[in-house]
Amino acid sequence: MPSGHIVSAFEEELQFLSRRLAAMGGQAERLVEQAVAALVNGDPVLAQKVIRDDLLLDEAQREIDDKAISIIARRQPMARDLREIIGSIRITADLERVGDLGKNLAKRVNAVAEGRQPASLFRGLEALAELALAQLKEVLDVFASRSVERIGFVRDRDEEIDAMYTSLFRELLTYMMEDPRNITPCTHLLFCAKNIERIGDHATNIAETIYYMVTGDQMPPERPKEDKSHRVTLNRS
Amino acid sequence: MPSGHIVSAFEEELQFLSRRLAAMGGQAERLVEQAVAALVNGDPVLAQKVIRDDLLLDEAQREIDDKAISIIARRQPMARDLREIIGSIRITADLERVGDLGKNLAKRVNAVAEGRQPASLFRGLEALAELALAQLKEVLDVFASRSVERIGFVRDRDEEIDAMYTSLFRELLTYMMEDPRNITPCTHLLFCAKNIERIGDHATNIAETIYYMVTGDQMPPERPKEDKSHRVTLNRS
């Protein structure tokens, strides 16, 4: 913003919405980071913190929604301004869901800690989480800068996440077959991996919303929306 | 609508939105019904139909979103009218996601058909799907009638679905422990069960949106949002 420029009350309201959303994005990112750390380190105290912190994201969503709707009702925005506000409502819903997925990771900490899983599984999960978090961070940067030309990159990463998820899925199945005692904890790890993969999907949703906010168009629907794990079958020879 | 009443162009637009959304709800319901039938009968042809039909729900969402945003921009609605339109945007997102979840069920048909699972597992899945579909149907009825006093009933059913899902989760784990050949198909069935449970959650989201549309208030957040399966651990004695 050039100095000396007088910002109207309306612009201030839009900027408030944008800042609040960026802050919520940061909260969601930290929540997922901590959930993954709780899982990998088997840390029930951190898991409880994550579960509590998710309430803050629920609150943030309510606040952003209320503000967005009140701006529409009072200001009757058009075109790009209206898209900004509708986009905020969509993005806050995605971030709230990212928080739910992070909370669900935290809730599985005890069930996963039941058995001692090999470090390679946790490394796989961490690597998947790193990709998904990088995706989320990237998308939040695109949101801050509104530089939609970087959105293609986000989509490419989505494919990478799906491929890594599918390979982790296969690894977990193999491990379950090796010893029935692995079945329960690995099933929970499978759901954890799925949750992390879904976080990547929500980041991609947010990228699509930003594209719409800025351009007024829907992104072409070429995106491969799903992982390939539904095809994975392992038969014991 | 009493006969002789002159409906304004604006009201007609709102009614169009409402009808289009109700139609999309019916499509989502049928898609899930067929996905479950494809899964239970191991029917790959029906599964392919479901995967194709999901595109119709994606289209419906785009159409409803575009219409909703164009009404806001041109008509500058306030209060209840604005809530109707914002609510439509939310509901169409939930229905689109219900379609995705149904499509994901259909995509697992082949992997599940690899082994022959006991009929009881499929009965469990069917029973869960019946509850979730009843929930969705109920919510669409509430949407048509806007009779929010029936919403408490929807929430009660959500708890029932979660309890049934958790019991199916336990049953699937037991079955995987009995024979490693069951692990792959039962893992896919676990994800199917989770998808169906999520469909129930989306129905509950829709109920909350209708409550907001009609009353202008958020439903009190007492709802137990998650199943209890994250606690399930089975140790072999």
Tab-separated table of N, CA, C and O in Angstrom, chain B residues 5 19 62 64-65 69 72 74 90 96 122 126 128 142 147 159 188 197 217 221 236:
chain	number	residue	atom	x	y	z
B	5	HIS	N	-50.750	-15.069	-6.128
B	5	HIS	CA	-49.643	-14.276	-5.621
B	5	HIS	C	-48.658	-14.013	-6.760
B	5	HIS	O	-48.295	-14.905	-7.491
B	19	ARG	N	-34.685	-25.113	-6.022
B	19	ARG	CA	-35.064	-26.311	-6.785
B	19	ARG	C	-33.835	-27.026	-7.317
B	19	ARG	O	-33.744	-28.244	-7.290
B	62	ARG	N	-20.903	-26.164	-9.756
B	62	ARG	CA	-20.442	-24.957	-10.467
B	62	ARG	C	-21.622	-24.074	-10.851
B	62	ARG	O	-21.606	-22.860	-10.681
B	64	ILE	N	-24.690	-23.946	-9.506
B	64	ILE	CA	-25.341	-23.335	-8.336
B	64	ILE	C	-24.485	-22.194	-7.782
B	64	ILE	O	-24.997	-21.119	-7.452
B	65	ASP	N	-23.180	-22.425	-7.703
B	65	ASP	CA	-22.272	-21.378	-7.226
B	65	ASP	C	-22.358	-20.127	-8.097
B	65	ASP	O	-22.476	-19.012	-7.595
B	69	ILE	N	-23.751	-16.487	-6.821
B	69	ILE	CA	-22.907	-15.288	-6.793
B	69	ILE	C	-23.495	-14.201	-7.698
B	69	ILE	O	-23.491	-13.020	-7.359
B	72	ILE	N	-26.313	-12.508	-5.833
B	72	ILE	CA	-25.819	-11.545	-4.834
B	72	ILE	C	-25.364	-10.256	-5.521
B	72	ILE	O	-25.700	-9.156	-5.083
B	74	ARG	N	-26.217	-8.959	-8.461
B	74	ARG	CA	-27.231	-8.169	-9.135
B	74	ARG	C	-28.330	-7.686	-8.204
B	74	ARG	O	-28.895	-6.608	-8.394
B	90	ARG	N	-22.925	-23.217	0.577
B	90	ARG	CA	-22.388	-24.215	1.514
B	90	ARG	C	-22.958	-25.604	1.244
B	90	ARG	O	-22.242	-26.596	1.268
B	96	GLU	N	-21.463	-31.907	-3.204
B	96	GLU	CA	-20.394	-32.267	-4.137
B	96	GLU	C	-19.448	-33.253	-3.466
B	96	GLU	O	-19.003	-34.230	-4.066
B	122	PHE	N	-20.716	-57.202	4.599
B	122	PHE	CA	-21.480	-56.404	3.641
B	122	PHE	C	-22.799	-55.948	4.248
B	122	PHE	O	-23.265	-54.848	3.984
B	126	GLU	N	-23.993	-52.227	4.494
B	126	GLU	CA	-25.309	-51.820	3.973
B	126	GLU	C	-26.136	-51.117	5.039
B	126	GLU	O	-26.802	-50.115	4.764
B	128	LEU	N	-25.029	-49.499	7.617
B	128	LEU	CA	-24.440	-48.175	7.838
B	128	LEU	C	-24.870	-47.208	6.727
B	128	LEU	O	-25.246	-46.060	6.993
B	142	VAL	N	-35.976	-31.686	5.229
B	142	VAL	CA	-35.950	-30.477	6.068
B	142	VAL	C	-35.646	-29.258	5.188
B	142	VAL	O	-36.241	-28.200	5.339
B	147	SER	N	-38.374	-26.908	7.856
B	147	SER	CA	-38.917	-27.124	9.208
B	147	SER	C	-37.784	-27.497	10.157
B	147	SER	O	-37.510	-28.666	10.403
B	159	GLU	N	-25.161	-39.626	15.773
B	159	GLU	CA	-24.531	-40.427	16.829
B	159	GLU	C	-24.695	-41.913	16.562
B	159	GLU	O	-23.780	-42.705	16.792
B	188	HIS	N	-9.789	-51.820	2.376
B	188	HIS	CA	-10.636	-51.013	1.476
B	188	HIS	C	-12.050	-50.878	2.049
B	188	HIS	O	-12.664	-49.810	1.949
B	197	GLU	N	-19.567	-43.011	6.742
B	197	GLU	CA	-19.712	-42.241	7.978
B	197	GLU	C	-19.575	-40.739	7.674
B	197	GLU	O	-20.309	-39.913	8.211
B	217	ASP	N	-28.960	-17.944	13.169
B	217	ASP	CA	-28.018	-18.304	14.239
B	217	ASP	C	-27.242	-19.561	13.864
B	217	ASP	O	-27.711	-20.372	13.070
B	221	PRO	N	-22.762	-25.668	19.385
B	221	PRO	CA	-21.790	-26.657	18.933
B	221	PRO	C	-21.669	-27.877	19.831
B	221	PRO	O	-20.585	-28.387	20.007
B	236	ARG	N	-4.504	-59.144	20.285
B	236	ARG	CA	-4.725	-60.595	20.283
B	236	ARG	C	-4.361	-61.144	21.639
B	236	ARG	O	-3.320	-60.829	22.182
